[in-house]
CSV table of C-alpha atoms and ligand atoms in Angstrom, one decimal:
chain,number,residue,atom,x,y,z
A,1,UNK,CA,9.2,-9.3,-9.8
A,2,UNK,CA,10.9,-9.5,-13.0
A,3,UNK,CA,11.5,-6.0,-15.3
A,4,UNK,CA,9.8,-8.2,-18.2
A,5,UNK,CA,6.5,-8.1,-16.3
A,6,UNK,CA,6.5,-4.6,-17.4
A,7,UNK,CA,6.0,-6.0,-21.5
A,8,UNK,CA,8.6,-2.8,-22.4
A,9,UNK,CA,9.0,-2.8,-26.3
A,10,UNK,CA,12.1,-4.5,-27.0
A,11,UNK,CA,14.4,-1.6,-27.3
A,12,UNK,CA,14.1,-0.6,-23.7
A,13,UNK,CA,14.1,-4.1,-22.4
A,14,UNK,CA,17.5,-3.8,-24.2
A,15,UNK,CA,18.2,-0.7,-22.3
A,16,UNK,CA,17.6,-2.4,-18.9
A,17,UNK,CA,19.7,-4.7,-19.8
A,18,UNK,CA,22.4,-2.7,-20.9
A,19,UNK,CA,22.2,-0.5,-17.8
A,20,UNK,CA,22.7,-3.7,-15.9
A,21,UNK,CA,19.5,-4.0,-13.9
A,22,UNK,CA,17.9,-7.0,-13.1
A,23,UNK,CA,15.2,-6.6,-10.3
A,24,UNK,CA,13.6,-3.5,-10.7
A,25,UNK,CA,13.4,-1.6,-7.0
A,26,UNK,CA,10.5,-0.8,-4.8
A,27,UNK,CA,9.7,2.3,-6.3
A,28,UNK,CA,10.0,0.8,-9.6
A,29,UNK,CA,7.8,-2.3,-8.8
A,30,UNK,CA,5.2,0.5,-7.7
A,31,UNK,CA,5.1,3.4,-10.3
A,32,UNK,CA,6.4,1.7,-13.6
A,33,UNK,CA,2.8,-0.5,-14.1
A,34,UNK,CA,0.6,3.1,-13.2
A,35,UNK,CA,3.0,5.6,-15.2
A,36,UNK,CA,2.3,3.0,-18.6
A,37,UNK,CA,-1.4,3.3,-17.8
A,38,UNK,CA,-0.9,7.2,-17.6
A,39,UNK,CA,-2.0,8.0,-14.8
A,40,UNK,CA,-1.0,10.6,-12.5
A,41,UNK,CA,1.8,9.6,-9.6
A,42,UNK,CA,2.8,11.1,-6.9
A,43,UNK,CA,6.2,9.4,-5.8
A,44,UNK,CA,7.7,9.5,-2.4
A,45,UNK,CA,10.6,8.5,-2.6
A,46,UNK,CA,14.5,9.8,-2.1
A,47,UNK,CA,17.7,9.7,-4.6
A,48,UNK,CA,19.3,6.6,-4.9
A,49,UNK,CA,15.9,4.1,-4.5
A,50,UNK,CA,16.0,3.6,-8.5
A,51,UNK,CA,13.1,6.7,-9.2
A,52,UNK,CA,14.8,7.8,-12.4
A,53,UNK,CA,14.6,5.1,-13.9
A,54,UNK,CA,11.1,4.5,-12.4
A,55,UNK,CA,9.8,7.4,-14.4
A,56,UNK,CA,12.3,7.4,-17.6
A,57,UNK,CA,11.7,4.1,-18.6
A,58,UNK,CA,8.1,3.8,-18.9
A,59,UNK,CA,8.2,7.6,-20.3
A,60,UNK,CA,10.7,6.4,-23.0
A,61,UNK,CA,7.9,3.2,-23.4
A,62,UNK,CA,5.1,5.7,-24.6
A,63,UNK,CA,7.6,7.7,-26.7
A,64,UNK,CA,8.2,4.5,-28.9
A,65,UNK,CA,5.3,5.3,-31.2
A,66,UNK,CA,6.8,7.3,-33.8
A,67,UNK,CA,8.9,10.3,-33.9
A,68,UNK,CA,7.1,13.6,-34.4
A,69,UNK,CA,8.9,16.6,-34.5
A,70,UNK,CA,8.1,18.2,-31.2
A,71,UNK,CA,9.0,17.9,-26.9
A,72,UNK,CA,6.8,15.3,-26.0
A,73,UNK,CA,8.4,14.5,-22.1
A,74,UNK,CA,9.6,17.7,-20.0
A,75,UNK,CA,11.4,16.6,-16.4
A,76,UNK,CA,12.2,19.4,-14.1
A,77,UNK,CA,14.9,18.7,-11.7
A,78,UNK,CA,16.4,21.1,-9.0
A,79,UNK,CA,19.8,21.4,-10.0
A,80,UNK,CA,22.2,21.0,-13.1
A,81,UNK,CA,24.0,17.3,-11.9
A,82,UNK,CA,20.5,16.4,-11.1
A,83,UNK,CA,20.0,17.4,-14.5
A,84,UNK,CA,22.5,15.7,-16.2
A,85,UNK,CA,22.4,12.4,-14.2
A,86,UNK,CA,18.4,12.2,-15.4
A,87,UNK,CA,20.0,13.2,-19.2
A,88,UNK,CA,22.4,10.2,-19.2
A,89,UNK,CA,20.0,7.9,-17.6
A,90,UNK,CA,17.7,8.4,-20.7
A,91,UNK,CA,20.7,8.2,-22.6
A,92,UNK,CA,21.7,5.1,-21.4
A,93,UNK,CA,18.4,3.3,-21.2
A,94,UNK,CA,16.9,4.7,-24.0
A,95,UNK,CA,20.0,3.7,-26.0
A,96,UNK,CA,18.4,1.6,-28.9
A,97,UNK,CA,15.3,4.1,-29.2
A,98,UNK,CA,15.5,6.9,-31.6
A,99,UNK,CA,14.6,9.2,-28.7
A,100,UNK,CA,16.5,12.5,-28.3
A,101,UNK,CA,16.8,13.9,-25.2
A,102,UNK,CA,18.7,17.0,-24.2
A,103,UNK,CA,19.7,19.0,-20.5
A,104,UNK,CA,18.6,22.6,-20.5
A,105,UNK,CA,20.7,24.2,-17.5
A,106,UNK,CA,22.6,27.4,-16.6
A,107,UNK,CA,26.1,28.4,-16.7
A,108,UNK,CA,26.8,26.8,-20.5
A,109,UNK,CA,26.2,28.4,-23.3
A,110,UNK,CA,22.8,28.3,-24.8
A,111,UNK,CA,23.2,27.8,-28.3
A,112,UNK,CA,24.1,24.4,-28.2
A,113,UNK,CA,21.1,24.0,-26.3
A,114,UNK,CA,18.5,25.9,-28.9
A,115,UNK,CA,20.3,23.5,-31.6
A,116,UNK,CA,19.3,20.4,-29.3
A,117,UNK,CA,15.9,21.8,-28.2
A,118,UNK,CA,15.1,21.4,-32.5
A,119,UNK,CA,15.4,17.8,-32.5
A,120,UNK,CA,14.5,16.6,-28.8
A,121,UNK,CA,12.0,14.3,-27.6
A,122,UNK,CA,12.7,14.8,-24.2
A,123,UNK,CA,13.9,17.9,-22.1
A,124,UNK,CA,15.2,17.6,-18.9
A,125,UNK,CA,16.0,21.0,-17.6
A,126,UNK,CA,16.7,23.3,-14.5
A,127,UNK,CA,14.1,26.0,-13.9
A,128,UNK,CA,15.7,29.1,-14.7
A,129,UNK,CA,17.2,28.6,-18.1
A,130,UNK,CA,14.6,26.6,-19.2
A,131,UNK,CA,12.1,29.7,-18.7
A,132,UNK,CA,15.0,31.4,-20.3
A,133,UNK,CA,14.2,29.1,-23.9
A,134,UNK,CA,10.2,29.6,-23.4
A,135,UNK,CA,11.3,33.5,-23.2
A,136,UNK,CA,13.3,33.0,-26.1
A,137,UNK,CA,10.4,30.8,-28.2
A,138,UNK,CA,13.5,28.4,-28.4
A,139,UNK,CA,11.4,25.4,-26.4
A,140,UNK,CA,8.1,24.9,-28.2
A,141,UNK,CA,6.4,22.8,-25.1
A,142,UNK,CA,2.4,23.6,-26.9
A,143,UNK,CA,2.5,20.0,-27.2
A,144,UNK,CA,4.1,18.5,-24.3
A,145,UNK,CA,2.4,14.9,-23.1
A,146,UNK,CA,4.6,14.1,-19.8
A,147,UNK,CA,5.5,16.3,-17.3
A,148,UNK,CA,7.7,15.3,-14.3
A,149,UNK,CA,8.8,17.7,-11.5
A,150,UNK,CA,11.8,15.2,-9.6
A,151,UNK,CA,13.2,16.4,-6.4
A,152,UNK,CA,9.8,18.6,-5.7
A,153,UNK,CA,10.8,19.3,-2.3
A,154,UNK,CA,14.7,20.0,-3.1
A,155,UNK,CA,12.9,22.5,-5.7
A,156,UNK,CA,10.7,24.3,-3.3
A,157,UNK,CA,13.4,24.8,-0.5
A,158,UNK,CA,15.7,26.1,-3.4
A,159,UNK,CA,13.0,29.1,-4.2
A,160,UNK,CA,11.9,27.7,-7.3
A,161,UNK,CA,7.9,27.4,-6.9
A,162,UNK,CA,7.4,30.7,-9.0
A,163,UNK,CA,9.6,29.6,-11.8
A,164,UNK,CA,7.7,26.3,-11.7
A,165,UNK,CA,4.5,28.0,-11.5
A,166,UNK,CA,5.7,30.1,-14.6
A,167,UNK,CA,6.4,27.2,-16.9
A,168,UNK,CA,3.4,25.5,-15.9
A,169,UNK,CA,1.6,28.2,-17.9
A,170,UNK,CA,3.2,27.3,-21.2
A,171,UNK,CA,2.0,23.8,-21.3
A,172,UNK,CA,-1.1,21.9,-22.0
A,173,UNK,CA,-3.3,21.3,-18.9
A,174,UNK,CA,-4.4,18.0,-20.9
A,175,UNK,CA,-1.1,15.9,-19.8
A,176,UNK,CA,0.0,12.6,-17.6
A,177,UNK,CA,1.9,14.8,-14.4
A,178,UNK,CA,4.7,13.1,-12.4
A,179,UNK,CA,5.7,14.4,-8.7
A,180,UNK,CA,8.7,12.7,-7.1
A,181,UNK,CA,9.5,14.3,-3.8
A,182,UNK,CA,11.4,12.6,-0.8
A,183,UNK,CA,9.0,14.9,2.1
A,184,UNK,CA,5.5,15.7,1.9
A,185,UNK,CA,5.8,19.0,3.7
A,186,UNK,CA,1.7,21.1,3.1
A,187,UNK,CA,4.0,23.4,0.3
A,188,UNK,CA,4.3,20.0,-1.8
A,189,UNK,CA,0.8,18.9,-0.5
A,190,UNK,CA,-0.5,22.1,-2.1
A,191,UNK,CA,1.6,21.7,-5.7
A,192,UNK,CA,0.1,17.9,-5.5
A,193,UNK,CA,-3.4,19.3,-5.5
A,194,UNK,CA,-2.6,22.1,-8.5
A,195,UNK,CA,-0.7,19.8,-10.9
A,196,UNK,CA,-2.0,16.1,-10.4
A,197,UNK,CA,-5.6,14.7,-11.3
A,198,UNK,CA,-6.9,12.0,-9.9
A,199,UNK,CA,-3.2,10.7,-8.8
A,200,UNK,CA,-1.7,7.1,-7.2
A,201,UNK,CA,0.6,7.7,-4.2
A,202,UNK,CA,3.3,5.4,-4.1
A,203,UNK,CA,5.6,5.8,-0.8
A,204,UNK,CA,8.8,4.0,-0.1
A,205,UNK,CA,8.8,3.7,3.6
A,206,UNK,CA,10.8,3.1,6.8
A,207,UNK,CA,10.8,0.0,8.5
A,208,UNK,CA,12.0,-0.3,11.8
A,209,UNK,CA,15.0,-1.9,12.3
A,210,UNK,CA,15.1,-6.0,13.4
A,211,UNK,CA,15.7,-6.3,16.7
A,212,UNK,CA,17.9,-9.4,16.2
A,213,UNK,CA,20.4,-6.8,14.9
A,214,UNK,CA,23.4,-5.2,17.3
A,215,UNK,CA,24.5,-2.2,15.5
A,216,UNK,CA,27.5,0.3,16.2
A,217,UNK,CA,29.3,3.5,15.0
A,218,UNK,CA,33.1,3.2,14.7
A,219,UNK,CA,34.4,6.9,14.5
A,220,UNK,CA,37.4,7.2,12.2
A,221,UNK,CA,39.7,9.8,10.1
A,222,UNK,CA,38.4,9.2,6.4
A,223,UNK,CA,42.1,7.7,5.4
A,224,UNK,CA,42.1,5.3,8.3
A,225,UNK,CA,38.5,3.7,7.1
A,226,UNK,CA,40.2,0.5,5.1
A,227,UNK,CA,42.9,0.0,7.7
A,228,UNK,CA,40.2,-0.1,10.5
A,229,UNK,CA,38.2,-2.0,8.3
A,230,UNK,CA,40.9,-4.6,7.8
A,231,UNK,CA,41.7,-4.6,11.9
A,232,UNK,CA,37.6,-5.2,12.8
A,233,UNK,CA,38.0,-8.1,9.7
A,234,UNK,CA,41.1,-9.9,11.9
A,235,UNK,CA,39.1,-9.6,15.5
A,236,UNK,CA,35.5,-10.1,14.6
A,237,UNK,CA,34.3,-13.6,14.1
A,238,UNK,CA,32.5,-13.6,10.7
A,239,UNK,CA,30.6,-15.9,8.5
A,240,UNK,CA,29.6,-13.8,5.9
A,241,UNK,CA,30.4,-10.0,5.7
A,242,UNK,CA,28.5,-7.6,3.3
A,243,UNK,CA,30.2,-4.1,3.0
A,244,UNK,CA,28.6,-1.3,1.9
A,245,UNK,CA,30.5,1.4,0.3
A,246,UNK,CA,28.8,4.9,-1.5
A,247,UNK,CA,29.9,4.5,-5.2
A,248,UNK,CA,30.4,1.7,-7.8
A,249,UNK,CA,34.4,2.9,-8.1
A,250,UNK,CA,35.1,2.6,-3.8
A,251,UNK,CA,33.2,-0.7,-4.1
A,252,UNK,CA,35.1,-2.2,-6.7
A,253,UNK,CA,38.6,-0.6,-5.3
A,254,UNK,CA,37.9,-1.5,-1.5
A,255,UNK,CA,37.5,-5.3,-3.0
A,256,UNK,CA,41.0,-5.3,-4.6
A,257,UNK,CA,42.4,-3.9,-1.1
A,258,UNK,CA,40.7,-6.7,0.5
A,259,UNK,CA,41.6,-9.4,-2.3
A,260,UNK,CA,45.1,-8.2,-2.2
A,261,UNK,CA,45.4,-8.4,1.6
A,262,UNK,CA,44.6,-12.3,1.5
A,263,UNK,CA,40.8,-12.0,1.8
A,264,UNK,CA,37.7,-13.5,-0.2
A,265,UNK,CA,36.1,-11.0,-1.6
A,266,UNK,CA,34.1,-10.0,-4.4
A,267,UNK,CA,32.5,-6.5,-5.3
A,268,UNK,CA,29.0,-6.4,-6.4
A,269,UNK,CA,28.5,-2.7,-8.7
A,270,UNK,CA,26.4,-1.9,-11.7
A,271,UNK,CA,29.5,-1.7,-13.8
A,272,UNK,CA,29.8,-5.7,-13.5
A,273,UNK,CA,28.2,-7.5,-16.9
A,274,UNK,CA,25.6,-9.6,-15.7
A,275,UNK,CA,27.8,-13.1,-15.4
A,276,UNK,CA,30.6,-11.5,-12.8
A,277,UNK,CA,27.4,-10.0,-11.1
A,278,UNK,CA,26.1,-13.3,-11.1
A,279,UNK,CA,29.2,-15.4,-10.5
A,280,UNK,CA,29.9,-12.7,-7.3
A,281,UNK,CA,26.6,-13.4,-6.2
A,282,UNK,CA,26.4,-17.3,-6.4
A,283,UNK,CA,30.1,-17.4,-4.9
A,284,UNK,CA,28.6,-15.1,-1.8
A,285,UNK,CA,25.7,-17.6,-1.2
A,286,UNK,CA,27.9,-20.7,-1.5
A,287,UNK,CA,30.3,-19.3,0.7
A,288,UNK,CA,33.5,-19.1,-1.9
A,289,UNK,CA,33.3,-15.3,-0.8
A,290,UNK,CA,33.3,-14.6,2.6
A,291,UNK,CA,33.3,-10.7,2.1
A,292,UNK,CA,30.7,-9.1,-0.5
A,293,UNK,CA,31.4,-5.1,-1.3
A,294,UNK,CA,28.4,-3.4,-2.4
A,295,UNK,CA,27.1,-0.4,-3.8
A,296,UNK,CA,22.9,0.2,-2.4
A,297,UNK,CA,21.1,-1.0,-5.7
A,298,UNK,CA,23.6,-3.5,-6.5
A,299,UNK,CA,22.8,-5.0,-3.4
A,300,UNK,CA,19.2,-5.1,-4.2
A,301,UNK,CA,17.8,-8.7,-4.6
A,302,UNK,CA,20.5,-10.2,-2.5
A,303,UNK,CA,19.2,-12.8,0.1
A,304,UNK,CA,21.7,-14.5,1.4
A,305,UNK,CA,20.1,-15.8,4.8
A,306,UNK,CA,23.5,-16.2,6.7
A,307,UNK,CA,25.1,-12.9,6.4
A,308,UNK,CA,26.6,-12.6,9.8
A,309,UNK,CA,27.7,-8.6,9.5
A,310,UNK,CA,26.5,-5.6,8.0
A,311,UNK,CA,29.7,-3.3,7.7
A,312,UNK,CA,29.0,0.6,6.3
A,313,UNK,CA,32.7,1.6,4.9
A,314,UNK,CA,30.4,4.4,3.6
A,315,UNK,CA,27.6,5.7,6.1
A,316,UNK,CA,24.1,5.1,4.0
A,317,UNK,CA,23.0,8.6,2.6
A,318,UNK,CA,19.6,8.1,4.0
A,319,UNK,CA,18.4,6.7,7.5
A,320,UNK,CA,16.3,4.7,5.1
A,321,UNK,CA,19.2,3.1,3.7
A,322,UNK,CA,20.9,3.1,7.0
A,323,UNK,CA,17.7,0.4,8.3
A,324,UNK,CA,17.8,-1.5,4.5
A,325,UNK,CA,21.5,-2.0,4.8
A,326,UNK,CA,21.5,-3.4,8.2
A,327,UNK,CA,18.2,-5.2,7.4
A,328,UNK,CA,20.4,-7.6,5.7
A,329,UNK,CA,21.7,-9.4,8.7
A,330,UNK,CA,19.7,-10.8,11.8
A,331,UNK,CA,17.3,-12.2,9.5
A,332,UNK,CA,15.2,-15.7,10.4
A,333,UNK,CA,15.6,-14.9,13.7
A,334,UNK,CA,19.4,-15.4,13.3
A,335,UNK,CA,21.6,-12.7,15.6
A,336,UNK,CA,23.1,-10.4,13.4
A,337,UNK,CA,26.0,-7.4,14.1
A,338,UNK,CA,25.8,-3.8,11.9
A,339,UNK,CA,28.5,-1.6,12.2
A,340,UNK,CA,28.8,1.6,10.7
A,341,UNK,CA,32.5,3.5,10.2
A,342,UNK,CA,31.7,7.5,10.4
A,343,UNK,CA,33.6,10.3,9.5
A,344,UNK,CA,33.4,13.8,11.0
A,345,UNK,CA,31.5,14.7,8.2
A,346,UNK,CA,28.5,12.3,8.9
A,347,UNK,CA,27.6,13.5,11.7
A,348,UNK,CA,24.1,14.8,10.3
A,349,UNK,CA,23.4,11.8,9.3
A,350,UNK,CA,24.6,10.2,12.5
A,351,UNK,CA,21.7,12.5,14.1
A,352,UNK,CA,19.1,11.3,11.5
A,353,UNK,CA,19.6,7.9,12.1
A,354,UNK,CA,19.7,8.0,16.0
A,355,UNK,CA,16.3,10.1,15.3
A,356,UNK,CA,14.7,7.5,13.4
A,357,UNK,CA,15.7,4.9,15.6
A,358,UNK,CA,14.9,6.2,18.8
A,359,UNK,CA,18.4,6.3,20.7
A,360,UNK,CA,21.7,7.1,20.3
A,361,UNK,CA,23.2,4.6,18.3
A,362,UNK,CA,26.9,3.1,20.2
A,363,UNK,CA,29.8,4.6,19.5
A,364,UNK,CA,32.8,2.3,19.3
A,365,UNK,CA,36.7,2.4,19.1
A,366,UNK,CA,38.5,-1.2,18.5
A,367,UNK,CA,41.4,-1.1,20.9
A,368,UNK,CA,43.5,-3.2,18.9
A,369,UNK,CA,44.0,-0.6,16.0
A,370,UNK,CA,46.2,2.6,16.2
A,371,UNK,CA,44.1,5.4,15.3
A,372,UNK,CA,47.4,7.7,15.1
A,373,UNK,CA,48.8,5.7,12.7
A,374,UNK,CA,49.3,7.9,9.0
A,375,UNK,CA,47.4,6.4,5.7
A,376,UNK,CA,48.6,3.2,4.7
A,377,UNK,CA,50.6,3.4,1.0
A,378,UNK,CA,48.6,2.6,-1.9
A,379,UNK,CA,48.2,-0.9,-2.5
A,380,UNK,CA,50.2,-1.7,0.1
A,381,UNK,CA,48.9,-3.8,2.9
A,382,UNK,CA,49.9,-7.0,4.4
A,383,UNK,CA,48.9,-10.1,3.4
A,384,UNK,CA,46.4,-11.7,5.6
A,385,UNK,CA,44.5,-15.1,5.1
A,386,UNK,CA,40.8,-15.5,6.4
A,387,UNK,CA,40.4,-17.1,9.7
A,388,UNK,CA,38.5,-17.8,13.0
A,389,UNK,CA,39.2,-14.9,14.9
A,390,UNK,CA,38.6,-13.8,18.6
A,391,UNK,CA,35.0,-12.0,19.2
A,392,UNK,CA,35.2,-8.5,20.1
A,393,UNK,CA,36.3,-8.4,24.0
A,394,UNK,CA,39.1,-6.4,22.9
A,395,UNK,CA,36.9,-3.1,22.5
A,396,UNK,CA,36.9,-0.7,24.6
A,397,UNK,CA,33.7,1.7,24.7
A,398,UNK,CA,35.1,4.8,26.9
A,399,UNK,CA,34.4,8.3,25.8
A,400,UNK,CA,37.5,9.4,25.8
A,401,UNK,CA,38.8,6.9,23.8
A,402,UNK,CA,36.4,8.5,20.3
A,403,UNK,CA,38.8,9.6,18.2
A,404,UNK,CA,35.7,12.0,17.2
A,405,UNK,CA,33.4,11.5,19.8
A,406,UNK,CA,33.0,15.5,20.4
A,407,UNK,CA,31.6,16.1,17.1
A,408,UNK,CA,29.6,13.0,16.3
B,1,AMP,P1,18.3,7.0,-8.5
B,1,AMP,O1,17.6,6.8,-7.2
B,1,AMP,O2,17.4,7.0,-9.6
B,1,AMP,O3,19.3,8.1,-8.4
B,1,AMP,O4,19.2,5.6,-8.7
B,1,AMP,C1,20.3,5.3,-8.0
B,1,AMP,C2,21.2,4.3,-8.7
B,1,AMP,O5,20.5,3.1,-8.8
B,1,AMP,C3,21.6,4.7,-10.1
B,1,AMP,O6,23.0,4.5,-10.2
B,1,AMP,C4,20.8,3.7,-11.0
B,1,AMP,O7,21.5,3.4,-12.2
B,1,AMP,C5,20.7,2.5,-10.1
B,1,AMP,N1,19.5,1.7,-10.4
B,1,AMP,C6,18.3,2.1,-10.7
B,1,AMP,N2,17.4,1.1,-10.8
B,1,AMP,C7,18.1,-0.1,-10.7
B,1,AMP,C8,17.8,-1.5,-10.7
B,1,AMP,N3,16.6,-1.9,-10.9
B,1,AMP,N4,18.8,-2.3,-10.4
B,1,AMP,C9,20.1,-1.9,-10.2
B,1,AMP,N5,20.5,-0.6,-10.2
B,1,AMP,C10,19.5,0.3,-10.4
């Protein structure tokens, strides 16, 4: 599916573009279409599966008609970088609208707010200070048309039903109603049933993993991660290797360190304008790259039937994630290798993902790499060229051998 299915007015087609998206995600595919017919949704989905901009833009789509004077869209989000990452995401999509939108949160001053609050279109805001404004007749929200609580779960585990509860009262009953939580715990259940009428569900789910997939853990200091990466590059035979790293900036860093060290590489981010993201893309599929690094979305859309391995540099924030990523290899029935590098910080996330795939995931150490060794100088590794390398016999599996096998 293509974004212009969605018939956006121009401006935010623009937006889209400028934002760097070209598929729209799951959640996007399944929301946008209801939340322009106004209708109620009840999203289930988790951070980092596109829902922002599965609500903002078709919220910004309805606010195109004209600009009267009053908050037409509210969002509610849990906490103040929450908060802020929803206010630049209407900032940057909305770009070429008129739309004003400001971020209502605690710990600034308020002023600046109450000046913003005048002119706004949208309001994204925290819970407390936000009653703070309705107390202070500084957010007039008589006339509100969109309401979205994001993060509904996040909300309720951070004690703010009440304060939801609260503001509820000072807007019209007569409004569309969004609900984006990542659990359906009976608390949500029972919000679901007092705010939304007559809503769609749409669910982002898990899919179990392929079994043509072998997937391990390698346990390593977080400084060590791009040396080890480099050492599992030298002893696995690869065809294709797509790396997965947590933010736009490691993806785009960890390919220079790969370039530099005599690799073919390309990084695939949203910062990329839409011919390097293409030109990394084609290059990946024809082979010219042998490594792609990847941020989650970025790597949306990719289907590049021969990947041969899945590496996380970055374990995947959600289990979800954790089966997407590794969904990208073993595919047409083709064997395919996973392999995650962990940190002694992931091991909740370790735990999720052994729970949501039903065993204890392997834990690895490559027996080739000196896990003693300090952090490599900036910018400074040896130069290597790709090559067929030996399998991995060389690894050893033993327990003691984990560097941090006692706290994974
Ligand atoms: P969210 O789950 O809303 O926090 O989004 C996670 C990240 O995905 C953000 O950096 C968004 O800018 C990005 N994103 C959202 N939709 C798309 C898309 N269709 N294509 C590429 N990136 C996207």
């Amino acid at each position: 599916m293509k974004f212009e299915t969605f018939n956006f007015h121009p401006a935010i087609a623009t937006g889209v573009t400028a934002a760097g998206y070209v598929t729209p995600t799951p959640i996007q595919d399944q929301a946008i279409p209801h939340v322009l017919d106004h209708r109620d949704v009840m999203g289930l989905a988790q951070t980092g599966t596109g829902k922002t901009a599965a609500f903002v833009l078709p919220i910004l789509n309805r606010l195109m008609g004209g600009r009267p004077a009053y908050i037409r869209a509210l969002i509610i989000a849990p906490t103040r970088e929450l908060a802020e990452q929803i206010h630049q995401a209407i900032e940057t999509l909305g770009q070429k609208t008129r739309l004003k939108s400001v971020a209502v949160y605690g710990g600034v001053g308020i002023n600046p707010q109450i000046q913003k609050l005048r002119r706004a279109d949208i309001v994204v805001a925290c819970p407390g200070r936000l009653l703070d404004h309705i107390g202070r007749h500084t957010a007039d929200l008589r006339k509100l048309e969109v309401l979205v609580l994001d993060e509904a779960d996040h909300m309720f585990d951070m004690g703010f039903f009440p304060d939801i509860r609260r503001i509820l009262r000072s807007i019209p009953r007569n409004r569309q109603t969004l609900l984006f939580s990542a659990t359906m715990p009976s608390e949500i259940r029972r919000l679901a049933n007092d705010v939304l009428r007559n809503p769609v569900t749409v669910k982002i789910g898990t899919t179990a993993p392929a079994d043509t997939v072998h997937h391990a853990l390698y346990p390593v200091a977080q400084h060590l991660k791009t040396a080890l990466l480099l050492k599992m590059l030298e002893n696995i035979q690869t065809e294709s290797v797509l790396v997965f790293t947590r933010t736009k900036h490691r993806a785009k860093s960890l390919d220079k360190k790969l370039t530099r060290a005599g690799y073919r590489s390309a990084s695939l981010q949203g910062n990329l304008s839409q011919g390097k993201r293409q030109a990394a893309l084609d290059g990946f599929r024809n082979g010219t790259f042998k490594i792609l690094v990847a941020t989650d979305i970025a790597a949306r859309g990719i289907d590049v039937t021969q990947i041969s391995h899945v590496i996380n540099y970055d374990i995947p924030s959600t289990p979800d994630a954790y089966i997407h990523r590794i969904g990208r290899t073993g595919r047409a029935s083709c064997n395919g290798e996973a392999f995650t590098l962990i940190t002694g910080d992931d091991k909740n996330m370790v735990r999720a993902i052994n729970r949501i795939i039903g065993s204890e995931v392997e834990q690895r150490t490559l027996s080739a790499f000196d896990y003693n060794s300090p952090a490599p100088a900036r910018g400074n590794h040896p130069q290597r060229s790709i090559k067929p390398r030996r399998n991995f016999s060389g690894v050893k599996k033993s327990r003691a051998q984990r560097p941090n096998a006692r706290t994974m």
